[in-house]
Coordinates of C-alpha atoms and ligand atoms in Angstrom, one line a residue:
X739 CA 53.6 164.3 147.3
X740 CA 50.5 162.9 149.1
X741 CA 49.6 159.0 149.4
X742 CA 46.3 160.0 148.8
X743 CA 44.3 161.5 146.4
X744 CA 41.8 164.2 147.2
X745 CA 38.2 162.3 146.1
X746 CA 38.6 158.8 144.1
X747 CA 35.0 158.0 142.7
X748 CA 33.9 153.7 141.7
X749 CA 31.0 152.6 140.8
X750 CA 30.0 149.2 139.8
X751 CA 26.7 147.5 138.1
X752 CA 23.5 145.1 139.9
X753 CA 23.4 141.6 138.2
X754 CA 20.5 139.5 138.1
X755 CA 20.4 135.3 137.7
X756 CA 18.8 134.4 135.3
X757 CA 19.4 130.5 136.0
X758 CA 20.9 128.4 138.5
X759 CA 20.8 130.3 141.6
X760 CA 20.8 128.2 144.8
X761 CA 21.8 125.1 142.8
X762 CA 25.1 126.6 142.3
X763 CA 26.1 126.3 145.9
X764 CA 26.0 123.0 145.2
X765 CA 29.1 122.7 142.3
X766 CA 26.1 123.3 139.8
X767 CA 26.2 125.7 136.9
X768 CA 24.5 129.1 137.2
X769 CA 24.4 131.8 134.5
X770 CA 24.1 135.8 135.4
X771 CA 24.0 139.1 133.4
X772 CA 24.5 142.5 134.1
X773 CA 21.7 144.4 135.3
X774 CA 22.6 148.2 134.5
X775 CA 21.4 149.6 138.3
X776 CA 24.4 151.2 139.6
X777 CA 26.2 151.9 142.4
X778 CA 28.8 154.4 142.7
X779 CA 31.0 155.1 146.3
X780 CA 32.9 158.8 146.6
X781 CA 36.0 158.6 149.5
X782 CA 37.2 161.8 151.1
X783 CA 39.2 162.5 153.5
X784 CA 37.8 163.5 156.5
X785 CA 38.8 163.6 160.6
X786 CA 38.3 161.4 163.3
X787 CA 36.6 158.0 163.2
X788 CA 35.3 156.9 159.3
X789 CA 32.3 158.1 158.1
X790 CA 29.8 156.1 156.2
X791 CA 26.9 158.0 154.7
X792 CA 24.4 156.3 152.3
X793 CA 20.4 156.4 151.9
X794 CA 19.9 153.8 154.8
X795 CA 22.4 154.5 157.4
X796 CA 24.9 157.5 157.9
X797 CA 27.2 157.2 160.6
X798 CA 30.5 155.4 161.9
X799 CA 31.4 152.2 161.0
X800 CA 31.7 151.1 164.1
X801 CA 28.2 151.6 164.8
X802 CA 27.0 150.1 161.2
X803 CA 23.7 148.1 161.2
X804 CA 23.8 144.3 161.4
X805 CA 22.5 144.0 157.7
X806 CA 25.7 146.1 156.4
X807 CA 28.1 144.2 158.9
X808 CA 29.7 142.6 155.6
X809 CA 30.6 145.8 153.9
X810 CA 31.6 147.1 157.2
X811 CA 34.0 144.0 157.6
X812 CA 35.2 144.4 154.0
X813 CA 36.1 148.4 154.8
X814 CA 38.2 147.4 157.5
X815 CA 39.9 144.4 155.7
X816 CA 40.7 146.2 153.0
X817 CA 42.3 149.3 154.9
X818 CA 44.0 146.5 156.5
X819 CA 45.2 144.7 153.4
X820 CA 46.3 148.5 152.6
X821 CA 47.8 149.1 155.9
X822 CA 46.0 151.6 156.2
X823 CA 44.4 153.0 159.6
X824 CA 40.7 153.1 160.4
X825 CA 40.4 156.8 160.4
X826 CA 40.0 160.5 158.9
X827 CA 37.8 159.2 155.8
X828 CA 34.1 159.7 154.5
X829 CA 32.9 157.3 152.3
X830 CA 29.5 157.9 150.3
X831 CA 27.6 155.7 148.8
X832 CA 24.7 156.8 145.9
X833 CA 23.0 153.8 144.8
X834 CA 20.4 152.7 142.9
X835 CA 20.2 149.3 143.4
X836 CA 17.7 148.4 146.1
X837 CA 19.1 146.6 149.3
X838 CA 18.1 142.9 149.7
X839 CA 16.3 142.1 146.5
X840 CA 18.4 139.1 145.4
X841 CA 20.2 142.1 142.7
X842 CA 23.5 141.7 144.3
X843 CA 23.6 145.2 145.9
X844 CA 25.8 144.0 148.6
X845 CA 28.7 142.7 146.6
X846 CA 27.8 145.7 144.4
X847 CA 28.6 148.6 147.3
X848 CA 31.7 146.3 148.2
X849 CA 33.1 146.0 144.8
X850 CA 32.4 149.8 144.7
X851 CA 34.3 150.8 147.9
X852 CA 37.2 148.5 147.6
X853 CA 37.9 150.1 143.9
X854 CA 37.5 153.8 145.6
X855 CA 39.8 152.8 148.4
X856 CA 42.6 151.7 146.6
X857 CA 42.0 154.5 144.0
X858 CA 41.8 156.8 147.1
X859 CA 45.4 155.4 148.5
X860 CA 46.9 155.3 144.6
X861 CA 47.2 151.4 145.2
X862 CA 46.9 148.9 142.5
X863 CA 43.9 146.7 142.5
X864 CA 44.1 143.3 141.0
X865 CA 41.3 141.1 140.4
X866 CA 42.2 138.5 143.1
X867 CA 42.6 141.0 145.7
X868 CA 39.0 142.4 144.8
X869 CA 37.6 139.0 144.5
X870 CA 38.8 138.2 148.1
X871 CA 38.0 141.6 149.6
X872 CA 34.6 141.2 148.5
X873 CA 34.2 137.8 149.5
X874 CA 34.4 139.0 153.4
X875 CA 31.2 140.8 152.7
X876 CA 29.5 138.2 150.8
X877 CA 30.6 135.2 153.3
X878 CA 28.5 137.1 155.8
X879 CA 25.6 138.6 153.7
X880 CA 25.5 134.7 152.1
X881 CA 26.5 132.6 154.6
X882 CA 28.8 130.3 152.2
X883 CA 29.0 132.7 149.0
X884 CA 29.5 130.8 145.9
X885 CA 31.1 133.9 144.4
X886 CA 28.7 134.1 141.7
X887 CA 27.5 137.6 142.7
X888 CA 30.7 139.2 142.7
X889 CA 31.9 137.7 139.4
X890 CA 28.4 138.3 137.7
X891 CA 29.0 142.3 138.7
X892 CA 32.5 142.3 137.8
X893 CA 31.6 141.2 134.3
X894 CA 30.2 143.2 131.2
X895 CA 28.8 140.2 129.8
X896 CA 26.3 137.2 130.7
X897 CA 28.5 134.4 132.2
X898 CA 28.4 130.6 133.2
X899 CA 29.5 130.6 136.5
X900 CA 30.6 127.4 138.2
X901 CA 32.3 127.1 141.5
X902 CA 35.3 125.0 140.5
X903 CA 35.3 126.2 137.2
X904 CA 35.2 130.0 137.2
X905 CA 33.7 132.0 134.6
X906 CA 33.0 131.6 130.8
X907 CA 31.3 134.7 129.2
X908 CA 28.5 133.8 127.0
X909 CA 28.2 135.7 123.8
X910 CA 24.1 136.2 123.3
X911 CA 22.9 135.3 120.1
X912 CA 20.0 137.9 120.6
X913 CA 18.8 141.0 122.5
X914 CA 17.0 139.8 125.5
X915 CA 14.4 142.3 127.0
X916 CA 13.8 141.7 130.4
X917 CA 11.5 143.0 132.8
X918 CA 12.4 143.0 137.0
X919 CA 9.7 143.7 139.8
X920 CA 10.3 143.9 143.1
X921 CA 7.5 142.2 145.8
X922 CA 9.3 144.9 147.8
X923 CA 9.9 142.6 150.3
X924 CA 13.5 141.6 151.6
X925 CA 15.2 138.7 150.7
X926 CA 17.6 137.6 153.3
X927 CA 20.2 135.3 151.3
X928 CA 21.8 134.0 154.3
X929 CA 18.2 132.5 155.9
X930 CA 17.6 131.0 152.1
X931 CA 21.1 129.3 151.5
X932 CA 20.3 127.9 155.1
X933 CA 17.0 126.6 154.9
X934 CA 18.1 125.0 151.5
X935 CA 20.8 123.4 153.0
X936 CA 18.3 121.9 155.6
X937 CA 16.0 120.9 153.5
X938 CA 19.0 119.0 152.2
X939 CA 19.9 117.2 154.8
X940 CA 16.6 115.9 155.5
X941 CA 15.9 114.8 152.0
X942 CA 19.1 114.5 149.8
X943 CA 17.5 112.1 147.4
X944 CA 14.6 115.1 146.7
X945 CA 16.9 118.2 146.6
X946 CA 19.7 116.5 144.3
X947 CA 17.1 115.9 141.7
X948 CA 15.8 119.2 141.8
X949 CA 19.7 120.6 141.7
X950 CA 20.4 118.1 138.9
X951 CA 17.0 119.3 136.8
X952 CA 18.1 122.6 137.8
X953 CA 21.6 121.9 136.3
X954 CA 20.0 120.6 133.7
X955 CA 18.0 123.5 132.2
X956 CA 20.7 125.8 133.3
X957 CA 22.3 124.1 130.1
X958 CA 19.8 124.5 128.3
X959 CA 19.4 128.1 128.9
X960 CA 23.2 129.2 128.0
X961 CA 22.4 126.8 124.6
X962 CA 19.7 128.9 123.6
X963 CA 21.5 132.2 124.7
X964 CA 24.3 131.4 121.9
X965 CA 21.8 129.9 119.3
X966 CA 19.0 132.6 120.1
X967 CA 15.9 130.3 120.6
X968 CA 14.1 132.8 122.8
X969 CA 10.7 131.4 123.1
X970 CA 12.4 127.9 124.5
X971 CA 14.3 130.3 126.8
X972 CA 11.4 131.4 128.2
X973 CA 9.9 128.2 128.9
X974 CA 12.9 127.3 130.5
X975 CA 13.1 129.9 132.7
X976 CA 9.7 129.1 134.0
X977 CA 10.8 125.7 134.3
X978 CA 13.7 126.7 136.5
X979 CA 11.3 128.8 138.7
X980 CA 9.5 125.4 139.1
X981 CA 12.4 123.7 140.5
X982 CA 13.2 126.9 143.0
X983 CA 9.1 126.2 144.3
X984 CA 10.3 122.5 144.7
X985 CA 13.5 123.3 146.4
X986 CA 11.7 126.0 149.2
X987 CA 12.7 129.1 148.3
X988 CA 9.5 130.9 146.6
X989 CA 7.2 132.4 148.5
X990 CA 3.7 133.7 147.2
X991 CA 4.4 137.2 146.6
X992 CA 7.1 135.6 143.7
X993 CA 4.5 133.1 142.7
X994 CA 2.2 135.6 142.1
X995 CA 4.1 137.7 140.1
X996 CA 5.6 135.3 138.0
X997 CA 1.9 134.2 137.2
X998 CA 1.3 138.4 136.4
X999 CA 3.8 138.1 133.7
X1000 CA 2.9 135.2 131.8
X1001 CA -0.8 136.0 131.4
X1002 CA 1.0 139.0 130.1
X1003 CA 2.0 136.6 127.2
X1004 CA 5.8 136.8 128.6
X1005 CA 8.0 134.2 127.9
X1006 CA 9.3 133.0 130.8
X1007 CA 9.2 134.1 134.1
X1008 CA 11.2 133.6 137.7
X1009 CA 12.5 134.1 140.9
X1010 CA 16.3 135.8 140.8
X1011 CA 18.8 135.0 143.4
X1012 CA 18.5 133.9 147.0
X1013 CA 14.7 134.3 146.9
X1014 CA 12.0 134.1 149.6
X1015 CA 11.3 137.7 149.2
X1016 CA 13.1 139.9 146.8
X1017 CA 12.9 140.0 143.0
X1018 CA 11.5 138.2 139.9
X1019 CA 12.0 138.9 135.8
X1020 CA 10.5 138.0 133.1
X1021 CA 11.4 137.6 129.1
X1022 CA 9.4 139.9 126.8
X1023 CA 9.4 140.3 123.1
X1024 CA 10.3 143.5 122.8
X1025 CA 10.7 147.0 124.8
X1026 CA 6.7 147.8 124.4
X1027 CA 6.2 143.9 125.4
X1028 CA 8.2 144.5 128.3
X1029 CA 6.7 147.9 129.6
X1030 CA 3.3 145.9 129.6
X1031 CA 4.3 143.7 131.5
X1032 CA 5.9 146.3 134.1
X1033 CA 2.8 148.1 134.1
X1034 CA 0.9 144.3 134.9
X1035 CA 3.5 143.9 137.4
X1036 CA 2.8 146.6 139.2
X1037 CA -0.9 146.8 139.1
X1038 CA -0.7 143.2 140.8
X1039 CA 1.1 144.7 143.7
X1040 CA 5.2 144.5 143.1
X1041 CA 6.8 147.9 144.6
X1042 CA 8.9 148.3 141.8
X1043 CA 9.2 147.3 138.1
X1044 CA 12.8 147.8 135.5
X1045 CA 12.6 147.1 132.3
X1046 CA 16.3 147.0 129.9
X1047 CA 17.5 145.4 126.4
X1048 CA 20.4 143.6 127.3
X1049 CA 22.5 145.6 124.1
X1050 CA 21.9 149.0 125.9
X1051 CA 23.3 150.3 129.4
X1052 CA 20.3 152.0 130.5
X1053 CA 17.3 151.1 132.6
X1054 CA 13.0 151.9 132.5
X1055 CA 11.9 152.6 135.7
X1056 CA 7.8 152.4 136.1
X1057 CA 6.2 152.4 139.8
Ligands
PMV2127 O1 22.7 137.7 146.3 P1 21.5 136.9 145.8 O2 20.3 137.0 146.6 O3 21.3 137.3 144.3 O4 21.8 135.3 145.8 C1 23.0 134.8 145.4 C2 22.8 133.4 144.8 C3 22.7 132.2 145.7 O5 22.9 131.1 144.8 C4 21.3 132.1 146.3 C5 23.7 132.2 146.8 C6 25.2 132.1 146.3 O6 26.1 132.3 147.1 O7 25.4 131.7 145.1

């Protein structure tokens, strides 16, 4: 009997912050839901030197981009941790999720492959050895990953995430229906983590008070996640996008957006993830709410716009 199977097909869901990002490199509290985007990865068997063939780049790994350098690390770790050689397969990726928005398609593709590989060589996955398969990828797309996206996609649910803590999955009180936009520029994670940390250095008194208000609503939200206070979670995630101007990493594409959606009447509005660049949501009251304010967003210039109810697994698309 074969090693292998013939095909093994993964797939694995985006994940968007909702509040905390950045400050949670810094031991703070973030919180995270599933963003139903997916990715899915297909390995074959194939000859010669692996094949990697996706929307941006088709080729051998060898010869991967610099921007997918992580997920080519993370294949050859893992065939590694497999003891497995790097040769004679084809893995496809169909995704979704837009590279480099802050929606955690990185960790997504990796979280994707490593499942397909092991399913692929009829190994056993547990979650520590995903976790730390993954983390190669994200150490490099990130800089110094806190982990958060890779536990955020590995879970069904919103979660607190905290560095030292782990996890703790936070039971909604409500149906949230949020609305994404993309400024369709790239956010690199690695240059935002690093200028943060910069900014730091020269100014630790400034930056810890904006982690520690950060922190501070960050609590705030997951209380009115479990006691279903919408309206004050809206605020608060305004507030929060206040604190990621303060701390460097909006830009005015974001700002303008997040102004777009609350003369739409929405909630809240904000940055998500690493940030200069990349993506922003906003809290609407309900599924016609939220198209209007995708519509908004994209008349004011965002390449893309989602909308979702965080009870259902599927996704509105408008552009
Ligand atoms: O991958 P992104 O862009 O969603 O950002 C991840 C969140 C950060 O807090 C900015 C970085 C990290 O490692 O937690």
């Amino acid at each position: 009997m074969n090693n292998f199977s013939k095909i093994a097909i993964s797939d694995a869901h985006s994940k968007l912050i909702l509040a905390g990002e950045h400050a949670v490199v810094y031991g703070k509290p973030a919180i995270a839901i599933p963003f139903p985007l997916k990715v899915t990865s297909i390995v074959e068997k194939s000859n010669g030197s692996i094949i990697f063939e996706s929307d941006i780049y088709t080729g051998f790994i060898s010869n991967m981009p610099v921007k997918l350098k992580g997920i080519s690390n993370c294949i050859k770790e893992t065939l590694k941790h497999l003891n497995k050689p790097e040769e004679n397969l084809k893995i496809k990726i169909i995704s979704s999720i837009p590279i480099g928005r802050g929606l955690g398609s990185s960790a997504a593709i990796s979280i994707s492959i490593v499942r397909s590989l092991f399913s692929f060589f009829k190994k056993r996955l547990t979650e520590n050895e995903l976790f730390s398969l993954v983390q190669i990828a994200e150490n490099y797309a990130h800089g110094n990953s806190s982990g958060l996206d890779i536990m955020a996609i590995l879970s069904k649910y919103p979660i607190l995430f905290e560095k030292e803590r782990g996890i703790l999955p936070i039971k909604s009180k409500s149906s949230l229906y949020i609305v994404v936009a993309d400024t369709g520029k790239t956010s690199d994670t690695r240059v935002a983590v690093g200028n943060v940390r910069k900014r730091y250095n020269l100014n630790p008194k400034n930056m810890q008070k904006s982690l520690d208000k950060i922190e501070e609503i960050t609590i705030e939200i997951k209380k009115t996640l479990l006691n279903g206070n919408i309206k004050l979670l809206g605020k608060l995630l305004t507030d929060n996008h206040n604190e990621l101007i303060n701390i460097g990493v909006s830009d005015k594409d974001l700002n303008d957006l997040v102004k777009t959606a609350l003369s739409s009447n929405a909630l809240g509005a904000k940055l998500t993830g690493g940030g200069l660049g990349g993506c922003m949501i906003a809290l609407a009251n309900s599924p016609q709410h939220a198209r209007l304010i995708s519509n908004e967003l994209i008349e004011s210039g965002a390449s893309q716009s989602w909308y979702f109810s965080t009870n259902e697994d599927i996704v509105m698309e408008v552009n």
